[in-house]
Amino acid sequence: MKIGLLFLILFFLVVCKGTGQILQGYIKTLEEKPVSQAHVILLNSDLKVVAHAISGDDGFFLIQAVEKGMYKLNISCVGFEILQQNILIEGNRGDLGVFRMKEGITLDEVSVIKEKKLLTTEVDKIVYDVERDSMAKNSAAMQILEKLPFVSIDMKTKQLQVMGGTNFVITINGKKNLFLSEANQYVARLLQGDKMKQVELITSLQGQYSDKTAVINIVTKGNLPDGIVGNIMIDFGKDFIKPNLGVTSKIGKLVYNVNYQPGYTYYSELSDRTKVINYGDDTIHRTESELVTWSKDDSHELQLNASYDFSDHDLLTFSGQYSYCREREFQEGNTMIWNKENNKVQSYVFENENTNREEQWKGKINYQKSFRKKEGRLFTTTYGIENNQGRKRYVQELTRKLGIEDSRGMFKNRLRLTEHTLGMDFANPLNEKHSYFLTAKLVARQYRSDEKLNYDQYVPIFRASYSFTTVKMSLRAEVSFEKTINEMQFSNRSKKVRKDFFNVTPSASVIFLLSQKSAFSILYSVPSFRPDIYYLNPFVDRSDPSHWKVGNPDLEPEISQLLSMNYRFYTKKTSLAFLAKYKHSGNAIYPYDYTNEAGVLVTTYGNMNRSEMFSLNMNFEYKIPDKLQVWCSGGAKYTYYSIARSNFPLWNFKAAAGVYVTLFKKATLGIIGNIRPMSTSVQHTKFEYLTTATLRGEYAFTSRLSFLVDVDKFLWKHINVENVKETDSFYYHKDEQWRGRWVSFTLVYNFGRLSDRVRKSGRGIKNEDRVKEL
């Protein structure tokens, strides 16, 4: 009997130990009255129900068989507000005490809802919690990135866009990574979301990313998988073919990427007709030209990138690029010139052959150092070298009339650029609220030309910024010191000229978090623009016999005052952004036109008295991933120029809209419309507009293979503008050209695989072989 009783006690203890802790408690009102028929639900860390109980008439409840750990307690009852509380079960604690509920809400029914808040907004970023997304484990990383507000995928290029553009950076765990970048996104089509913890869309930028629209930062659960993946894309049509081959591989700490892009294009005939009335010249009073152009281009571009993680805090990166492009252009045309009495002064026809070769190679080595004891602290040093060689050759044959003999001319020029860049950056978050960023850079450029050009430029830069962030506000202040040294000699006969500029450019911005789905920011800055060789070089580009282009070596830097305001709002399916800008420049650089003594239209650059610009842009998007995407964008800009004794106020507008609809699982149809201004000279009092319409269709054979068709319709472009130049002599410019229709096809294939790396040995797989958590 005693032995049997002993076994019964031991069995009871084992059962109690195996079933876990018994919990009990009371539920009462704020007035200490018991609450009966209250539902008590216990949820684990995965928000799964592990226990359930109902309170009695005295408010008492009992929960059995609960293991130790952290839980979420949910108490609900008709006529009371829902009570939620986190509790820790440990030791022998079984009495949870008294829970008090507040009256005031009537519940028709009691239901348990698993709350999933995937998107959260902070003052400087939007965070997507991938771990809470039940579909993320079996989704590709690209599909997850598209779920971010303001982020979409361009159907033709298969590339991500942020707020309708590509001016953004992708980082992994806060650092640049070649495995997945803004230029190498086919990896994201094969990388599974189970490697991602969360994705951050950072919109308050400073330091080395201050000129970007956004940064997409991917926080991983552990090390990214190894493997080799690639992408083959072929664009082709009646007049062109442009293949693209990219391969990326990760082997432990080594990542490398190779990309090759050859291309061949043949542009069919394009007609231009130009009419110029020069009221300031009685002899060359009216000029009319007609030009027919066709061209052939071939190009090659090779990119090699590699990185190696010496440790979790030391990263070495190398990037190199070689590109070659040859453009061959053929032109036929005629020009007629009349005087003020409407008598023809001269007339000639011409044939023109232009050959332009550009060859470039550049390389950069980058070292990043992060710190184990300080998350977010980052030191970067960079050295880059770039070499460009451009060769232009123009052969022109003019057949004149009115008794003037034929002539033939040949013009050649070769421009060579060598550039060295040395930079150091240091980002340091002092605490959750305060951080600063320091950067120092030296740029040395050397230009040489067959036209006896000797031009050396040195630009030392130092920049410092400070940020202060709270829950509802982020404040940033920055100042940059820039020194520009120019030593120029444009021919053997000319003297060497030295121009030095020193600029202090401060800026400040503040972001206000208006709600969990909206933010407002304001920025003030003093940007500077220093003209380079393409603006300063006095070499005359005669590739178009009726329209020459020439630089101006007497240009001064442009210093501006810029004020911009931005408002962003989003919901689960929609995003809306407004951007307003005001810019004032006291010494702005502008392109302007005039007619020379031969009746040729010449474009060059000058410094104006002042200019003002006000613009308002909007971007709206509604999307249901893999089903529907609707977007529209538009902008209005007012510009005011003051040149000599003349003023030029001007409004222009642009707009674009489109819709992508997934008809069924494998087919998508898109319609896009676009209208944008085409003017380039500040002297135009009216802008010409180019209107296009695109019909786009895609069929995905598999998740790796897809085919796309684009039909672009370019409508008639009719230009009718009145211009004025600095001498107050007016002329009338009319230009018409037919663009026609463009049909193109795109074939895309993604290949390769990614997998977790396991050590090869004779033993079984252990936990330490698997992906380690960061």
mmCIF file of N, CA and C in Angstrom, residues 513-575:
data_model
loop_
_atom_site.group_PDB
_atom_site.id
_atom_site.type_symbol
_atom_site.label_atom_id
_atom_site.label_comp_id
_atom_site.label_asym_id
_atom_site.label_seq_id
_atom_site.Cartn_x
_atom_site.Cartn_y
_atom_site.Cartn_z
ATOM 1 N N LEU A 513 7.813 64.091 -38.112
ATOM 2 C CA LEU A 513 6.940 62.935 -38.260
ATOM 3 C C LEU A 513 5.531 63.361 -37.866
ATOM 4 N N LEU A 514 4.664 63.575 -38.860
ATOM 5 C CA LEU A 514 3.318 64.068 -38.594
ATOM 6 C C LEU A 514 2.413 62.978 -38.039
ATOM 7 N N SER A 515 2.589 61.756 -38.544
ATOM 8 C CA SER A 515 1.813 60.613 -38.078
ATOM 9 C C SER A 515 2.608 59.362 -38.401
ATOM 10 N N GLN A 516 2.008 58.205 -38.146
ATOM 11 C CA GLN A 516 2.690 56.959 -38.457
ATOM 12 C C GLN A 516 2.769 56.682 -39.947
ATOM 13 N N LYS A 517 2.104 57.515 -40.754
ATOM 14 C CA LYS A 517 2.117 57.296 -42.196
ATOM 15 C C LYS A 517 2.479 58.539 -42.994
ATOM 16 N N SER A 518 2.880 59.601 -42.339
ATOM 17 C CA SER A 518 3.199 60.825 -43.072
ATOM 18 C C SER A 518 4.349 61.565 -42.407
ATOM 19 N N ALA A 519 5.099 62.289 -43.230
ATOM 20 C CA ALA A 519 6.240 63.069 -42.743
ATOM 21 C C ALA A 519 6.387 64.313 -43.606
ATOM 22 N N PHE A 520 6.948 65.351 -43.014
ATOM 23 C CA PHE A 520 7.196 66.611 -43.707
ATOM 24 C C PHE A 520 8.633 67.028 -43.443
ATOM 25 N N SER A 521 9.328 67.465 -44.490
ATOM 26 C CA SER A 521 10.729 67.879 -44.336
ATOM 27 C C SER A 521 10.965 69.191 -45.059
ATOM 28 N N ILE A 522 11.945 69.936 -44.583
ATOM 29 C CA ILE A 522 12.331 71.196 -45.199
ATOM 30 C C ILE A 522 13.851 71.262 -45.218
ATOM 31 N N LEU A 523 14.407 71.737 -46.337
ATOM 32 C CA LEU A 523 15.854 71.776 -46.526
ATOM 33 C C LEU A 523 16.271 73.137 -47.050
ATOM 34 N N TYR A 524 17.353 73.655 -46.483
ATOM 35 C CA TYR A 524 17.983 74.872 -47.000
ATOM 36 C C TYR A 524 19.452 74.565 -47.259
ATOM 37 N N SER A 525 19.941 74.979 -48.429
ATOM 38 C CA SER A 525 21.340 74.731 -48.764
ATOM 39 C C SER A 525 21.858 75.817 -49.690
ATOM 40 N N VAL A 526 23.180 75.863 -49.813
ATOM 41 C CA VAL A 526 23.839 76.817 -50.709
ATOM 42 C C VAL A 526 24.708 76.006 -51.676
ATOM 43 N N PRO A 527 24.108 75.392 -52.682
ATOM 44 C CA PRO A 527 24.893 74.573 -53.618
ATOM 45 C C PRO A 527 25.747 75.433 -54.533
ATOM 46 N N SER A 528 26.863 74.867 -54.953
ATOM 47 C CA SER A 528 27.760 75.554 -55.891
ATOM 48 C C SER A 528 27.995 74.647 -57.092
ATOM 49 N N PHE A 529 28.125 75.271 -58.273
ATOM 50 C CA PHE A 529 28.418 74.532 -59.489
ATOM 51 C C PHE A 529 29.668 75.119 -60.120
ATOM 52 N N ARG A 530 30.706 74.280 -60.213
ATOM 53 C CA ARG A 530 31.966 74.723 -60.810
ATOM 54 C C ARG A 530 32.036 74.200 -62.245
ATOM 55 N N PRO A 531 32.130 75.070 -63.238
ATOM 56 C CA PRO A 531 32.180 74.599 -64.631
ATOM 57 C C PRO A 531 33.437 73.784 -64.890
ATOM 58 N N ASP A 532 33.279 72.680 -65.610
ATOM 59 C CA ASP A 532 34.423 71.851 -65.959
ATOM 60 C C ASP A 532 34.815 72.106 -67.411
ATOM 61 N N ILE A 533 35.636 71.207 -67.950
ATOM 62 C CA ILE A 533 36.219 71.419 -69.264
ATOM 63 C C ILE A 533 35.157 71.456 -70.358
ATOM 64 N N TYR A 534 34.036 70.764 -70.162
ATOM 65 C CA TYR A 534 33.008 70.723 -71.196
ATOM 66 C C TYR A 534 32.286 72.064 -71.325
ATOM 67 N N TYR A 535 32.363 72.887 -70.289
ATOM 68 C CA TYR A 535 31.799 74.230 -70.346
ATOM 69 C C TYR A 535 32.862 75.265 -70.718
ATOM 70 N N LEU A 536 34.119 74.988 -70.395
ATOM 71 C CA LEU A 536 35.174 75.989 -70.555
ATOM 72 C C LEU A 536 35.921 75.877 -71.875
ATOM 73 N N ASN A 537 35.990 74.706 -72.462
ATOM 74 C CA ASN A 537 36.830 74.477 -73.636
ATOM 75 C C ASN A 537 36.352 75.304 -74.834
ATOM 76 N N PRO A 538 37.196 76.163 -75.407
ATOM 77 C CA PRO A 538 36.780 77.005 -76.543
ATOM 78 C C PRO A 538 36.768 76.273 -77.884
ATOM 79 N N PHE A 539 37.046 74.955 -77.887
ATOM 80 C CA PHE A 539 37.007 74.201 -79.138
ATOM 81 C C PHE A 539 35.590 74.218 -79.713
ATOM 82 N N VAL A 540 35.463 74.491 -81.023
ATOM 83 C CA VAL A 540 34.173 74.604 -81.685
ATOM 84 C C VAL A 540 33.760 73.241 -82.239
ATOM 85 N N ASP A 541 32.616 72.756 -81.772
ATOM 86 C CA ASP A 541 32.059 71.489 -82.252
ATOM 87 C C ASP A 541 31.226 71.780 -83.495
ATOM 88 N N ARG A 542 31.737 71.370 -84.681
ATOM 89 C CA ARG A 542 31.068 71.638 -85.950
ATOM 90 C C ARG A 542 30.398 70.386 -86.517
ATOM 91 N N SER A 543 30.094 69.423 -85.648
ATOM 92 C CA SER A 543 29.527 68.177 -86.160
ATOM 93 C C SER A 543 28.191 68.397 -86.856
ATOM 94 N N ASP A 544 27.428 69.424 -86.458
ATOM 95 C CA ASP A 544 26.216 69.820 -87.165
ATOM 96 C C ASP A 544 26.526 71.137 -87.887
ATOM 97 N N PRO A 545 26.641 71.155 -89.231
ATOM 98 C CA PRO A 545 27.047 72.369 -89.950
ATOM 99 C C PRO A 545 26.128 73.558 -89.737
ATOM 100 N N SER A 546 24.865 73.315 -89.386
ATOM 101 C CA SER A 546 23.935 74.424 -89.193
ATOM 102 C C SER A 546 23.788 74.822 -87.721
ATOM 103 N N HIS A 547 24.461 74.103 -86.822
ATOM 104 C CA HIS A 547 24.338 74.410 -85.395
ATOM 105 C C HIS A 547 25.647 74.034 -84.691
ATOM 106 N N TRP A 548 26.486 75.030 -84.428
ATOM 107 C CA TRP A 548 27.767 74.799 -83.782
ATOM 108 C C TRP A 548 27.630 74.926 -82.263
ATOM 109 N N LYS A 549 28.591 74.305 -81.543
ATOM 110 C CA LYS A 549 28.620 74.389 -80.078
ATOM 111 C C LYS A 549 30.047 74.701 -79.646
ATOM 112 N N VAL A 550 30.166 75.600 -78.653
ATOM 113 C CA VAL A 550 31.488 76.035 -78.211
ATOM 114 C C VAL A 550 31.429 76.386 -76.728
ATOM 115 N N GLY A 551 32.525 76.139 -75.997
ATOM 116 C CA GLY A 551 32.603 76.483 -74.585
ATOM 117 C C GLY A 551 33.068 77.912 -74.375
ATOM 118 N N ASN A 552 33.105 78.332 -73.110
ATOM 119 C CA ASN A 552 33.493 79.702 -72.749
ATOM 120 C C ASN A 552 34.481 79.643 -71.578
ATOM 121 N N PRO A 553 35.764 79.885 -71.801
ATOM 122 C CA PRO A 553 36.766 79.785 -70.724
ATOM 123 C C PRO A 553 36.662 80.887 -69.676
ATOM 124 N N ASP A 554 35.806 81.877 -69.869
ATOM 125 C CA ASP A 554 35.682 82.983 -68.913
ATOM 126 C C ASP A 554 34.556 82.783 -67.903
ATOM 127 N N LEU A 555 33.987 81.585 -67.846
ATOM 128 C CA LEU A 555 32.873 81.345 -66.934
ATOM 129 C C LEU A 555 33.317 81.406 -65.471
ATOM 130 N N GLU A 556 32.417 81.881 -64.629
ATOM 131 C CA GLU A 556 32.630 81.904 -63.186
ATOM 132 C C GLU A 556 31.722 80.852 -62.535
ATOM 133 N N PRO A 557 32.063 80.355 -61.330
ATOM 134 C CA PRO A 557 31.205 79.364 -60.663
ATOM 135 C C PRO A 557 29.816 79.926 -60.360
ATOM 136 N N GLU A 558 28.872 79.027 -60.248
ATOM 137 C CA GLU A 558 27.496 79.403 -59.948
ATOM 138 C C GLU A 558 27.193 79.075 -58.483
ATOM 139 N N ILE A 559 26.807 80.067 -57.708
ATOM 140 C CA ILE A 559 26.439 79.905 -56.305
ATOM 141 C C ILE A 559 24.943 80.183 -56.173
ATOM 142 N N SER A 560 24.231 79.269 -55.525
ATOM 143 C CA SER A 560 22.775 79.378 -55.459
ATOM 144 C C SER A 560 22.290 79.288 -54.021
ATOM 145 N N GLN A 561 21.049 79.692 -53.829
ATOM 146 C CA GLN A 561 20.325 79.509 -52.574
ATOM 147 C C GLN A 561 19.148 78.587 -52.888
ATOM 148 N N LEU A 562 19.046 77.481 -52.148
ATOM 149 C CA LEU A 562 18.014 76.493 -52.447
ATOM 150 C C LEU A 562 17.177 76.219 -51.197
ATOM 151 N N LEU A 563 15.870 76.267 -51.372
ATOM 152 C CA LEU A 563 14.926 75.920 -50.316
ATOM 153 C C LEU A 563 13.954 74.895 -50.884
ATOM 154 N N SER A 564 13.843 73.746 -50.218
ATOM 155 C CA SER A 564 12.931 72.707 -50.702
ATOM 156 C C SER A 564 12.105 72.165 -49.547
ATOM 157 N N MET A 565 10.861 71.784 -49.862
ATOM 158 C CA MET A 565 9.947 71.195 -48.885
ATOM 159 C C MET A 565 9.357 69.926 -49.474
ATOM 160 N N ASN A 566 9.253 68.911 -48.631
ATOM 161 C CA ASN A 566 8.804 67.603 -49.093
ATOM 162 C C ASN A 566 7.749 67.057 -48.143
ATOM 163 N N TYR A 567 6.671 66.521 -48.704
ATOM 164 C CA TYR A 567 5.631 65.866 -47.911
ATOM 165 C C TYR A 567 5.399 64.473 -48.463
ATOM 166 N N ARG A 568 5.391 63.468 -47.572
ATOM 167 C CA ARG A 568 5.182 62.083 -47.982
ATOM 168 C C ARG A 568 4.068 61.457 -47.137
ATOM 169 N N PHE A 569 3.213 60.709 -47.812
ATOM 170 C CA PHE A 569 2.120 60.017 -47.137
ATOM 171 C C PHE A 569 1.946 58.653 -47.802
ATOM 172 N N TYR A 570 1.654 57.635 -47.000
ATOM 173 C CA TYR A 570 1.451 56.313 -47.574
ATOM 174 C C TYR A 570 0.433 55.531 -46.750
ATOM 175 N N THR A 571 -0.196 54.573 -47.405
ATOM 176 C CA THR A 571 -1.028 53.571 -46.754
ATOM 177 C C THR A 571 -0.498 52.215 -47.208
ATOM 178 N N LYS A 572 -1.268 51.170 -46.938
ATOM 179 C CA LYS A 572 -0.805 49.835 -47.306
ATOM 180 C C LYS A 572 -0.653 49.682 -48.805
ATOM 181 N N LYS A 573 -1.493 50.370 -49.591
ATOM 182 C CA LYS A 573 -1.484 50.193 -51.040
ATOM 183 C C LYS A 573 -1.117 51.461 -51.806
ATOM 184 N N THR A 574 -1.157 52.607 -51.167
ATOM 185 C CA THR A 574 -0.915 53.858 -51.887
ATOM 186 C C THR A 574 0.261 54.614 -51.288
ATOM 187 N N SER A 575 0.880 55.441 -52.111
ATOM 188 C CA SER A 575 1.933 56.346 -51.650
ATOM 189 C C SER A 575 1.801 57.654 -52.417
#
